[in-house]
Coordinates of C-alpha atoms in Angstrom, one line a residue:
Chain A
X1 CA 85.5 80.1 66.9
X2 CA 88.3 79.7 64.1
X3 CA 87.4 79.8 60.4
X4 CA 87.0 76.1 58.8
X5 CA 88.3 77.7 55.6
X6 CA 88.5 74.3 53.5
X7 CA 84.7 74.2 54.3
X8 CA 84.5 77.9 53.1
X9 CA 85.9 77.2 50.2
X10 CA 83.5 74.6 49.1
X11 CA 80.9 77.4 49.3
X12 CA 83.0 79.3 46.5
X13 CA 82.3 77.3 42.8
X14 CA 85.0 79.1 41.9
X15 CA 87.6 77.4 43.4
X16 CA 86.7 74.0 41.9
X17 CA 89.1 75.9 38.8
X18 CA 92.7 75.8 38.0
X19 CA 94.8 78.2 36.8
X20 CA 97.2 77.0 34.5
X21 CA 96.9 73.6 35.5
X22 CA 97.6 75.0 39.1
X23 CA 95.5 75.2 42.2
X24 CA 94.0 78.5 42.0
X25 CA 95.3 80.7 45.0
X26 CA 93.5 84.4 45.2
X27 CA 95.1 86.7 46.8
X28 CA 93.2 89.3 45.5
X29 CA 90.5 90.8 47.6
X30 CA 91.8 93.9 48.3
X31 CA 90.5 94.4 45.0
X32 CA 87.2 92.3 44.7
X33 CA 86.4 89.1 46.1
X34 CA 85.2 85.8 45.1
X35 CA 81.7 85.1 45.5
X36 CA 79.5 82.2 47.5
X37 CA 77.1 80.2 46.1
X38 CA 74.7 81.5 48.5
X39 CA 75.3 85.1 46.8
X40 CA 75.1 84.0 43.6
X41 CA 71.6 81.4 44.4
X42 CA 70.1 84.8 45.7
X43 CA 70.8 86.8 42.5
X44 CA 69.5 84.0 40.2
X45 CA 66.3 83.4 42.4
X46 CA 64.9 86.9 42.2
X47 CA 65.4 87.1 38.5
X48 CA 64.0 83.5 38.1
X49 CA 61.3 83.7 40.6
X50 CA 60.6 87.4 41.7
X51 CA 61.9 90.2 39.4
X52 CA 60.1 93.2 38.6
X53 CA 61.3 97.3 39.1
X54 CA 60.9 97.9 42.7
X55 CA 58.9 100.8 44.6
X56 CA 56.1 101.2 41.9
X57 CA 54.0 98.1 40.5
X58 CA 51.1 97.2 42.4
X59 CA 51.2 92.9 41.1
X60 CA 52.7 90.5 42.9
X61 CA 55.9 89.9 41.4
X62 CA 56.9 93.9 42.0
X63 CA 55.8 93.5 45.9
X64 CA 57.9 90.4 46.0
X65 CA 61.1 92.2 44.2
X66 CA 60.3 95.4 46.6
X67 CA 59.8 93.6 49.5
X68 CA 63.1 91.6 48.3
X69 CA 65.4 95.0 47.9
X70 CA 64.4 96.3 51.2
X71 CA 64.9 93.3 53.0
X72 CA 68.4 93.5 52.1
X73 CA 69.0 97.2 53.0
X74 CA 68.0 96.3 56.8
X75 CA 70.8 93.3 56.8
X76 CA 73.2 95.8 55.4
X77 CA 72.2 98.5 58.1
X78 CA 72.1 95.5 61.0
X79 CA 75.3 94.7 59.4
X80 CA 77.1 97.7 60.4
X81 CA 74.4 98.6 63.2
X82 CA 73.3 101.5 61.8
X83 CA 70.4 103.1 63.7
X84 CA 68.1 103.9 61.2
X85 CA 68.0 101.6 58.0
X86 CA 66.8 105.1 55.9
X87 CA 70.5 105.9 56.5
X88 CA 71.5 103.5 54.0
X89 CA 72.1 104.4 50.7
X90 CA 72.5 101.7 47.8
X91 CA 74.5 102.9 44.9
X92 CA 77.1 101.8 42.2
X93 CA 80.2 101.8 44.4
X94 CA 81.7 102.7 47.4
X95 CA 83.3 105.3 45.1
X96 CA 79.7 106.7 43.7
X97 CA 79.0 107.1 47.5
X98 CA 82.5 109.5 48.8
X99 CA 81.6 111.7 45.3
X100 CA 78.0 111.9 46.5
X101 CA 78.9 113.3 49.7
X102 CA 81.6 115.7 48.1
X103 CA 79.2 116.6 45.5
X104 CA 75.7 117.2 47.9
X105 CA 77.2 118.3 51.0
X106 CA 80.5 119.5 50.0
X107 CA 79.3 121.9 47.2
X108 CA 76.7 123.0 50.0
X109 CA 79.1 123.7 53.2
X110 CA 82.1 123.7 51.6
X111 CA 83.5 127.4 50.4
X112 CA 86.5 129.6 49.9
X113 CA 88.8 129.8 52.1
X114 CA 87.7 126.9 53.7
X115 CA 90.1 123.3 54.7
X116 CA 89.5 120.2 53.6
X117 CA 91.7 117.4 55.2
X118 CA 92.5 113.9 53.9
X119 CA 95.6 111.3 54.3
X120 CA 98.4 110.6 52.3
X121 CA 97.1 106.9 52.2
X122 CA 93.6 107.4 50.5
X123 CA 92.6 105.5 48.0
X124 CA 91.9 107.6 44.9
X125 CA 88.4 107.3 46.0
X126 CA 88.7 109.2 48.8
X127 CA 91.5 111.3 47.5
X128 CA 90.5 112.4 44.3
X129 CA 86.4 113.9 45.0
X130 CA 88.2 116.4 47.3
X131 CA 90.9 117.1 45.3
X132 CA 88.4 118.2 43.0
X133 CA 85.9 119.9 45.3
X134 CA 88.8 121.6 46.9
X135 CA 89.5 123.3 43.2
X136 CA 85.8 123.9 42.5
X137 CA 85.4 125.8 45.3
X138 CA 88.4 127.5 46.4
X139 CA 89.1 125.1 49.5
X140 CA 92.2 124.5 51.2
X141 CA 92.9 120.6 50.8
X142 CA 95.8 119.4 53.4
X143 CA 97.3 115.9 54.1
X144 CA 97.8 113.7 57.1
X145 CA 101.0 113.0 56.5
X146 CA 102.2 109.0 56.3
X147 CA 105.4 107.9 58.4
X148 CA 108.2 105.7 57.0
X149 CA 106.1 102.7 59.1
X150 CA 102.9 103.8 57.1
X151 CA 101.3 104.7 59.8
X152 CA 99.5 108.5 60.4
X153 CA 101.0 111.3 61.4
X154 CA 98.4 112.9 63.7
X155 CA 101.2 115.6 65.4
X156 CA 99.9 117.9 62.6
X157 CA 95.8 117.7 63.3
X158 CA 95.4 119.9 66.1
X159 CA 97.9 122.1 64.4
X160 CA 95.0 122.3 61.1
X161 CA 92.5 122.0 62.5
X162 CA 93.2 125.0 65.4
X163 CA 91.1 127.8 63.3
X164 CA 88.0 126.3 62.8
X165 CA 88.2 126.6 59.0
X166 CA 88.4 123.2 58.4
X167 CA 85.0 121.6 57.8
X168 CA 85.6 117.9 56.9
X169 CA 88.3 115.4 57.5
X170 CA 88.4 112.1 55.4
X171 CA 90.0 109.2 56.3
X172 CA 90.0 105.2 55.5
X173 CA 89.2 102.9 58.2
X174 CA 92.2 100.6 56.5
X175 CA 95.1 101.6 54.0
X176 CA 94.2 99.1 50.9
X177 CA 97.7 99.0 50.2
X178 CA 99.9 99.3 53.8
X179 CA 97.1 97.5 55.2
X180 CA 97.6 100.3 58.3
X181 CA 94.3 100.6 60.7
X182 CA 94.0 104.5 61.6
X183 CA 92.7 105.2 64.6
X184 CA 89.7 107.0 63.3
X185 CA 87.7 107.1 66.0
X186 CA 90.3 109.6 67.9
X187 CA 90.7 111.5 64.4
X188 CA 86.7 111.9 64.5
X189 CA 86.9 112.9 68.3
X190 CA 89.6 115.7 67.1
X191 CA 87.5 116.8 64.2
X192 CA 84.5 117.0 65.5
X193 CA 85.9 119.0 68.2
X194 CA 87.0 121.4 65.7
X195 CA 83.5 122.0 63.9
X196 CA 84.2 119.8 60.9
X197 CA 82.4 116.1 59.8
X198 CA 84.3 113.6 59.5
X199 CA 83.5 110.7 55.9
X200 CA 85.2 107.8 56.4
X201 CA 86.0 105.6 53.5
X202 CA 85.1 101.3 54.5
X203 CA 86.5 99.8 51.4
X204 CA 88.9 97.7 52.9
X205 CA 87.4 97.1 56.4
X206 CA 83.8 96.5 56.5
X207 CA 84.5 93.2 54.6
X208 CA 86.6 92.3 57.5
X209 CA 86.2 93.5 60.9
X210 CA 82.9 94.3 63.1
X211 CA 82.5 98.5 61.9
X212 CA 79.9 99.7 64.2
X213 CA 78.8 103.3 62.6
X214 CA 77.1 104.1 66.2
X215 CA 80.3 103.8 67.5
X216 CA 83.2 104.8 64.9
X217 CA 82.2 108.5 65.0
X218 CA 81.4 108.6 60.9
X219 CA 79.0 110.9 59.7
X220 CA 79.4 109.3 56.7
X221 CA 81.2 106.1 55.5
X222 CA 81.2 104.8 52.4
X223 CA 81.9 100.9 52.0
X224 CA 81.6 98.4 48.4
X225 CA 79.8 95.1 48.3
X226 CA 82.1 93.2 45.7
X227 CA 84.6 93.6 48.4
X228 CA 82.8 91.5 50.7
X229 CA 81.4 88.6 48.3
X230 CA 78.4 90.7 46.8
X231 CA 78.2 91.7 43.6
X232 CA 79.6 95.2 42.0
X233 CA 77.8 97.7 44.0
X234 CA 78.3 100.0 47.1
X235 CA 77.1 101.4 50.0
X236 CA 76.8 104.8 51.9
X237 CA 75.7 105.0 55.1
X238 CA 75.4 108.8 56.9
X239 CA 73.5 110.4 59.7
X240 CA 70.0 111.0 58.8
X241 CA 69.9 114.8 60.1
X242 CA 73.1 115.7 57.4
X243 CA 71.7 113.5 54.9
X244 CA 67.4 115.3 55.2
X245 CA 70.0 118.4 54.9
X246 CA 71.5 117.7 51.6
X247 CA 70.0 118.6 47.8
X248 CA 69.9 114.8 45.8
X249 CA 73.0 114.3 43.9
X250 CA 71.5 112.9 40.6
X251 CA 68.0 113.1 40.0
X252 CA 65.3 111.2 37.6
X253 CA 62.6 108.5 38.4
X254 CA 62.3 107.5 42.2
X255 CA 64.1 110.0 43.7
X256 CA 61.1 112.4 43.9
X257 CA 57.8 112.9 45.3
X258 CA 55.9 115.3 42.9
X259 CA 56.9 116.8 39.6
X260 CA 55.7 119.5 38.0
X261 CA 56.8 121.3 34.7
X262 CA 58.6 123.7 36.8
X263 CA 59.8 122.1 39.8
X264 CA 59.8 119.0 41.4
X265 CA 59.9 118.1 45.3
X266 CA 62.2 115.6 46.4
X267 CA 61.2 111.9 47.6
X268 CA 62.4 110.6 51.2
X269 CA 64.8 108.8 52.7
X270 CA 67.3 107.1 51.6
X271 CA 65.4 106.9 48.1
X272 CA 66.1 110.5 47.5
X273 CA 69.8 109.4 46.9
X274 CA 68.7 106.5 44.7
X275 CA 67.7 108.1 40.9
X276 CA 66.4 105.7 38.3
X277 CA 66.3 102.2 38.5
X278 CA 68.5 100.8 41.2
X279 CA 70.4 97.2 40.6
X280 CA 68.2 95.6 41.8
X281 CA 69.4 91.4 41.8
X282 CA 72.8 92.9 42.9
X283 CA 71.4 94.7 45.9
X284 CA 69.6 91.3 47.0
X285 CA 72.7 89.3 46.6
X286 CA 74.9 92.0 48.5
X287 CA 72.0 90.7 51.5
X288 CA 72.6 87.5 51.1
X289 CA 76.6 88.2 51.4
X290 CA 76.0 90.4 54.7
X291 CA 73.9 87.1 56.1
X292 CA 77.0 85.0 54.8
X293 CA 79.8 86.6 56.9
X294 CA 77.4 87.0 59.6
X295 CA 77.1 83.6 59.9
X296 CA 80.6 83.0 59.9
X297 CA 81.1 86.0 62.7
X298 CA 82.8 89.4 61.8
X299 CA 84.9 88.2 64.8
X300 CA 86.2 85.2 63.8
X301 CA 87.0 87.0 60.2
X302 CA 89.1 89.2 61.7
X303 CA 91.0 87.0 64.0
X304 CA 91.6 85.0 61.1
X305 CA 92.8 87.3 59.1
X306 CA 95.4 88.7 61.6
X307 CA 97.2 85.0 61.7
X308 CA 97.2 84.8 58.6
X309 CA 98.7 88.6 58.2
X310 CA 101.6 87.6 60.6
X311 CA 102.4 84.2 59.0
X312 CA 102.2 86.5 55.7
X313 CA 105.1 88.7 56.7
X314 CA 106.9 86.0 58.7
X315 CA 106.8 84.0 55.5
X316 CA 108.0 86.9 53.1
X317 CA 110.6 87.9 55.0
X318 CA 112.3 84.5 54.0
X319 CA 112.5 85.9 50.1
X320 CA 116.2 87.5 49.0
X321 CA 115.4 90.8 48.2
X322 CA 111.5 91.6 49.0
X323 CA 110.6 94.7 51.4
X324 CA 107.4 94.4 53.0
X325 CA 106.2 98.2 52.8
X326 CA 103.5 99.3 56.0
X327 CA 103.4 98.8 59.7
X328 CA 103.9 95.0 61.4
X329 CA 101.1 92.5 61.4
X330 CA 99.7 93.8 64.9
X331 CA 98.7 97.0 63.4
X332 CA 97.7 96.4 59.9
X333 CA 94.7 94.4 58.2
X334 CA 94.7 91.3 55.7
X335 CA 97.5 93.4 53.2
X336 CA 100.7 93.0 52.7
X337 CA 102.7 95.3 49.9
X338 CA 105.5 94.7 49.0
X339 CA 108.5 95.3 46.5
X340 CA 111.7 93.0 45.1
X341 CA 115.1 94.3 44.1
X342 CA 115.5 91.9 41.6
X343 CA 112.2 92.4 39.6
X344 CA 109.3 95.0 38.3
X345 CA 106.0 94.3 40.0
X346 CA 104.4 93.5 36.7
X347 CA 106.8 90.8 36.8
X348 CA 106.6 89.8 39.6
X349 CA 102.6 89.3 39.5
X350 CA 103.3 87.6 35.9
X351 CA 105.6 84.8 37.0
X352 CA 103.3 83.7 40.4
X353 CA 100.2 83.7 37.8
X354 CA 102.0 80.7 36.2
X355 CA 102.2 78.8 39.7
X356 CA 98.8 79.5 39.7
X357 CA 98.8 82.7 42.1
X358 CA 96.8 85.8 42.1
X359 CA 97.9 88.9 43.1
X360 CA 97.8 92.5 42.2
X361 CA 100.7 94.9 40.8
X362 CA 100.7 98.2 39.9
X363 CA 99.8 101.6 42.5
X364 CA 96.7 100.0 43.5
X365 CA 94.6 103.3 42.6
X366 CA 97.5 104.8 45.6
X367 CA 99.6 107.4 43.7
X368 CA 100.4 109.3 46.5
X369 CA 101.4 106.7 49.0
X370 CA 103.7 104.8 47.1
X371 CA 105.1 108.4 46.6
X372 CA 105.6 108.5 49.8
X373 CA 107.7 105.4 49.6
X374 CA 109.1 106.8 46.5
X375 CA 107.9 103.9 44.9
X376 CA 106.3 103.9 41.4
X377 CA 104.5 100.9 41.9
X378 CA 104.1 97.7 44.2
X379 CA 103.0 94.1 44.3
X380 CA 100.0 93.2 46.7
X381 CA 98.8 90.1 48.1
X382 CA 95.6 90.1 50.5
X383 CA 93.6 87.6 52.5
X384 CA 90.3 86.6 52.9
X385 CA 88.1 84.2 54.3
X386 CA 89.0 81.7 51.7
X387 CA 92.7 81.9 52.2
X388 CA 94.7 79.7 54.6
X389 CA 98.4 79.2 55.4
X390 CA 98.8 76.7 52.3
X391 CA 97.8 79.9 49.9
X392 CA 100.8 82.1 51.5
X393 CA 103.4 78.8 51.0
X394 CA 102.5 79.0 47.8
X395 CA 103.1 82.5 47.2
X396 CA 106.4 82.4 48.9
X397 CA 107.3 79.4 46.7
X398 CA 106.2 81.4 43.7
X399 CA 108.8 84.3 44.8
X400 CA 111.5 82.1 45.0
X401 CA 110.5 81.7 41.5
X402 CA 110.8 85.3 40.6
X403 CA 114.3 85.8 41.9
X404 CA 115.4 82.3 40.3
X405 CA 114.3 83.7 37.2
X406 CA 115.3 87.6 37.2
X407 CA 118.2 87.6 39.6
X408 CA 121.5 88.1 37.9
Chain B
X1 CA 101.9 83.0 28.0
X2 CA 104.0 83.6 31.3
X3 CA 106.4 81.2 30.1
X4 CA 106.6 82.7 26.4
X5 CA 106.9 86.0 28.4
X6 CA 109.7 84.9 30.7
X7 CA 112.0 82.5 28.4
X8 CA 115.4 82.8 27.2
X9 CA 115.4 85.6 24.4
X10 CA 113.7 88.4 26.2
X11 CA 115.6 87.9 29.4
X12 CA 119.0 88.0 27.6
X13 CA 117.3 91.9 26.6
X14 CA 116.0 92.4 29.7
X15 CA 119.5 92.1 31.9
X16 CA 121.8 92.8 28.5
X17 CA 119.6 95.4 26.5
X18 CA 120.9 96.6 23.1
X19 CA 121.8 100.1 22.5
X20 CA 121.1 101.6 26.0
X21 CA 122.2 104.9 26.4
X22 CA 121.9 108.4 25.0
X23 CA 123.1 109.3 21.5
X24 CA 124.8 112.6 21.1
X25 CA 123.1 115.0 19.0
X26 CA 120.1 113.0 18.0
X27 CA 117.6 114.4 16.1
X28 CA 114.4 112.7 18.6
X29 CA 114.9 113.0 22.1
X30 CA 111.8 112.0 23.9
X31 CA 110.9 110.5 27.4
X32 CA 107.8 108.5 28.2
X33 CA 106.4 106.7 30.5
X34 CA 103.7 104.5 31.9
X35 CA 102.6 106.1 35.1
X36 CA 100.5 103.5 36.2
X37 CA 103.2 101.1 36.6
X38 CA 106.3 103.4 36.4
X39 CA 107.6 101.3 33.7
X40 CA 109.6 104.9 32.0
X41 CA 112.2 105.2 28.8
X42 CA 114.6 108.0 27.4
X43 CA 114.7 107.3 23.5
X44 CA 117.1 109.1 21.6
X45 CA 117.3 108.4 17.7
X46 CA 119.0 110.1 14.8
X47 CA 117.5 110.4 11.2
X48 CA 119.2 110.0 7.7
X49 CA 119.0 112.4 5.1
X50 CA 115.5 111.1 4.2
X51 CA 114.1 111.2 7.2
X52 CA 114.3 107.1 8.0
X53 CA 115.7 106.0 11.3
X54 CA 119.5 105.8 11.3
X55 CA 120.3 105.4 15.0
X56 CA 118.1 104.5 18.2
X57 CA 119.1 104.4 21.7
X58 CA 117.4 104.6 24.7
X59 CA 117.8 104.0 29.0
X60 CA 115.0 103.6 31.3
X61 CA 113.8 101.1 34.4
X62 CA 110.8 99.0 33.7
X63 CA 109.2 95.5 33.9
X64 CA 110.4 92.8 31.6
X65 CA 108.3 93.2 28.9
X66 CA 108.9 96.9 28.3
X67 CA 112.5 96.4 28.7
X68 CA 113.1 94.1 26.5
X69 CA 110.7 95.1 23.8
X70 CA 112.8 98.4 24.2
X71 CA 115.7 96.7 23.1
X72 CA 115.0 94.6 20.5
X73 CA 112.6 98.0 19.0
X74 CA 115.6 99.7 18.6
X75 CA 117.0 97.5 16.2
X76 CA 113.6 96.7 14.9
X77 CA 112.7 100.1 13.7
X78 CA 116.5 100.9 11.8
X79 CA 115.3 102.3 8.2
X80 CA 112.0 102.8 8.3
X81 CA 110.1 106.5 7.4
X82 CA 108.5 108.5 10.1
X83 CA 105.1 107.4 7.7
X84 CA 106.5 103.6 8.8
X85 CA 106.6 104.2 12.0
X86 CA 103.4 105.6 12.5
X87 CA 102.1 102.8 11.1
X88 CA 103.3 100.0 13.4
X89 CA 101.0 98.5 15.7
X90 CA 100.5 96.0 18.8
X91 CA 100.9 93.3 16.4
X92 CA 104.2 94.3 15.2
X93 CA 105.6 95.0 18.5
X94 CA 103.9 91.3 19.4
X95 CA 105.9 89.5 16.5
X96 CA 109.3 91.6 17.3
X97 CA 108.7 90.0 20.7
X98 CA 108.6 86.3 19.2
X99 CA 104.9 86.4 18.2
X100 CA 103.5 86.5 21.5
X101 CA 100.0 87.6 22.3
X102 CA 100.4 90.0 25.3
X103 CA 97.6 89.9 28.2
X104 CA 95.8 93.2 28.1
X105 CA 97.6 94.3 31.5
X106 CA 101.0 94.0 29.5
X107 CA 100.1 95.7 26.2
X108 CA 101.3 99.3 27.2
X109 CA 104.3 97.9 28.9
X110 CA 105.5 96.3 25.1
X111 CA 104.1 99.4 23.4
X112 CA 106.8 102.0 25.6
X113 CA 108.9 102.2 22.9
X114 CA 106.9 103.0 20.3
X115 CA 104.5 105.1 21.7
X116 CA 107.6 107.3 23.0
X117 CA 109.3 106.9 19.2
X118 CA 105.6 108.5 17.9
X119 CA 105.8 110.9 20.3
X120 CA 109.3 111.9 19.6
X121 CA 109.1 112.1 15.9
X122 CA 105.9 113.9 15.9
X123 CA 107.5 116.6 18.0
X124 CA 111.3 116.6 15.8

């Protein structure tokens, strides 16, 4: 069933707002996304009705909270169907969860001489916490290489991944910039068959699309809440048997069992993963988000999104001047970067913020891709549940704008 | 603030910048850029005798904002001390630009020039 988004968007206060006088038009989820009133009800109710720490008072109002928090880690697992809610981990960000994995089971099964492959098109996220583990341990750390189309270059896998050194391969399930969907699951396939895990990085497509981690072939995948109407906090799921395998990555209250003055034995899963006190109103209202877009179909979001993709480009192929950067609407997700002769993205996102427009400019935390387009930087406008085919006129309206003002 | 950012004045600097190129035998010759939005300048300047800026010229590819507050800084900063200099702030750059108050997300790109002047006469 199609998306009813001018009923959506009366579920989102926000948009009852202007901007500069102007309709407000986000285009901005890539980067975080508005949030429901049903999100934001849920948050207020537990801290105005049932908040207390979790997993250690004994009176009612701690049971409720408890009770609360680990009601919403089973939606998030039945949200991505994981098999075993234990498997999910609830932490700051998505990007807390890829450093946990580089840090617990990288620094363990990770050594010299070993390989360590990632994409040209990784977010910093997923880029950077190998980059680094890579160094720390004296790892080979090779690229997927990007094509002019943004798309993966997967000729070179079974070339690096022929003598068994390599023992993970990290990948995102959707380019936050091209908007490019890798085919993951036959990367998994090629690196499992080679020895190595594979830690895929859901930023950009569990807000979106059905992800099945049953299915995807992910030992681990990482994936953030404000990203998909919760509030700032992220998720790691990964397979129980690697996870029981792993030392805890920061330790304190909660995350043990026993402690002694010389040693201390570790609590189970997943709160092993979770030191100190977790967030806890922000964890309930990241349930409440899962049971919004399940209600509104994982299916339907996607389909939506796709139209609205292709009317995107169609649309911005009608401005003098802008390059659309990444593969054509079939095989990318709600993104679309892009670049103008006659103006700097900063101005670019500058002069459709006065119509009233929101959308992001800079390297969107991408420095290698947009070297691979030997681009310093790019403008970015994404799409969302919220957005419908009046948002994009007004972007493309807003364009004209730019080149009215800046072209010579 | 868009429209303050986007009117008459600092477009004229933007496409018809003052002083853009490289100065022979200057005595500050400094690069700098803003690698999170590639927003990047080559400042050349030339001192007098007591050390205040005589000369300043510079070339680069940027955004609006760091463009044009290029241009109208190297006029702006003709005279003063290297102890002057280090001394100007945001709200100086702000003013050159026509007292404008700059959105956080702008502030480095008006700043260009004078963080690569610093730069360049802390190095001379």
């Amino acid at each position: 069933m199609a998306l009813d988004v001018q009923a959506i968007r009366q579920d989102f206060p926000i948009f009852q707002r202007e901007v500069h006088g102007k309709r407000l038009v986000f285009l901005d989820s890539a980067a975080s996304s508005q949030k429901p009133q049903a999100v934001i009800d849920a948050m207020t109710r537990i801290y105005t009705h049932s908040y207390a720490n979790v997993h250690r008072g004994l009176y009612t109002l701690a049971d409720e909270a408890t009770t609360a928090y680990e009601d919403a880690r089973g939606k998030l697992a039945r949200f991505i169907n994981a098999a075993d809610t234990a498997e999910v981990i609830l932490l700051r960000n998505a990007t807390e969860g890829l450093n946990l994995v580089a840090y617990s089971w990288g620094e363990q099964n990770v050594g010299a001489g070993d390989r360590i492959i990632i994409t040209e098109m990784e977010h910093h996220a997923n880029l950077v916490p190998w980059q680094q583990l890579a160094q720390r341990q004296g790892a080979e750390l090779a690229y997927i290489p990007v094509t002019e189309a943004g798309e993966l270059d997967l000729d070179v896998l079974p070339g690096l991944l022929a003598d068994g050194r390599t023992k993970v391969v990290a990948c995102s399930l959707m380019s936050n910039v091209v908007g490019t969907l890798p085919p993951v699951t036959r990367v998994a396939e090629m690196a499992h068959a080679a020895g190595a895990i594979v830690v895929m990085d859901g930023a950009q497509a569990v807000p979106h699309q059905p992800v099945d981690v049953q299915t995807l072939g992910a030992d681990f995948m990482a994936f953030s809440g404000h990203k998909m109407c919760g509030p700032g906090i992220g998720v790691l799921w990964g397979r129980r048997e690697l996870l029981e395998a792993m030392p805890p990555f920061l330790y304190g209250g909660d995350m043990i069992r026993t402690v002694k003055k010389t040693y201390a034995q570790w609590n189970d899963l997943p709160h092993k993963f979770e030191a100190g006190t977790p967030p806890i109103a922000e964890v309930v209202g990241l349930g409440a988000a899962a049971d919004y877009l399940s209600a509104l179909g994982m299916d339907a979001i996607h389909a939506h999104e796709r139209e609205m993709t292709a009317y995107a480009l169609e649309r911005l192929a009608e401005v003098d001047g802008l390059h659309v950067i990444g593969p054509g609407a079939d095989r990318r997700g709600g993104v679309a970067a892009f670049w103008m002769e006659a103006a700097h993205p900063h101005d670019i996102a500058s002069i459709v913020d006065a119509e009233g427009v929101c959308i992001r400019a800079g390297h969107h935390c991408a420095q290698p891709l947009h070297e691979c387009f030997n681009l310093p930087a790019t403008a970015r406008a994404s799409f969302y549940i919220y957005n419908d085919e009046a948002d994009v006129d007004a972007l493309i309206a807003a364009l004209h704008k730019v080149n009215r003002l800046l072209q010579r | 603030m868009t429209s303050d950012l986007y009117r008459e004045q600092l477009l004229d600097h933007y496409h018809n910048p003052n002083n853009y190129g490289v100065l022979e035998g200057a005595d500050v010759d400094v690069e700098w850029d803003n690698p999170t939005c590639g927003d990047k300048i080559h400042l050349t300047a030339k001192l007098d005798a007591e050390g205040r800026v005589a000369e300043v010229m510079f070339e680069g590819h940027g955004c609006v904002v760091s463009m044009a507050s290029s241009s109208m800084f190297t006029e702006r900063v003709i005279g003063k001390t290297p102890e002057e200099v280090a001394a100007m702030s945001l709200d100086d750059i702000q003013e050159m630009l026509g007292g404008i108050r700059l959105s956080m997300g702008r502030v480095r790109c008006a700043l260009l020039p004078l963080n690569a002047l610093k730069r360049g006469m802390d190095a001379s």
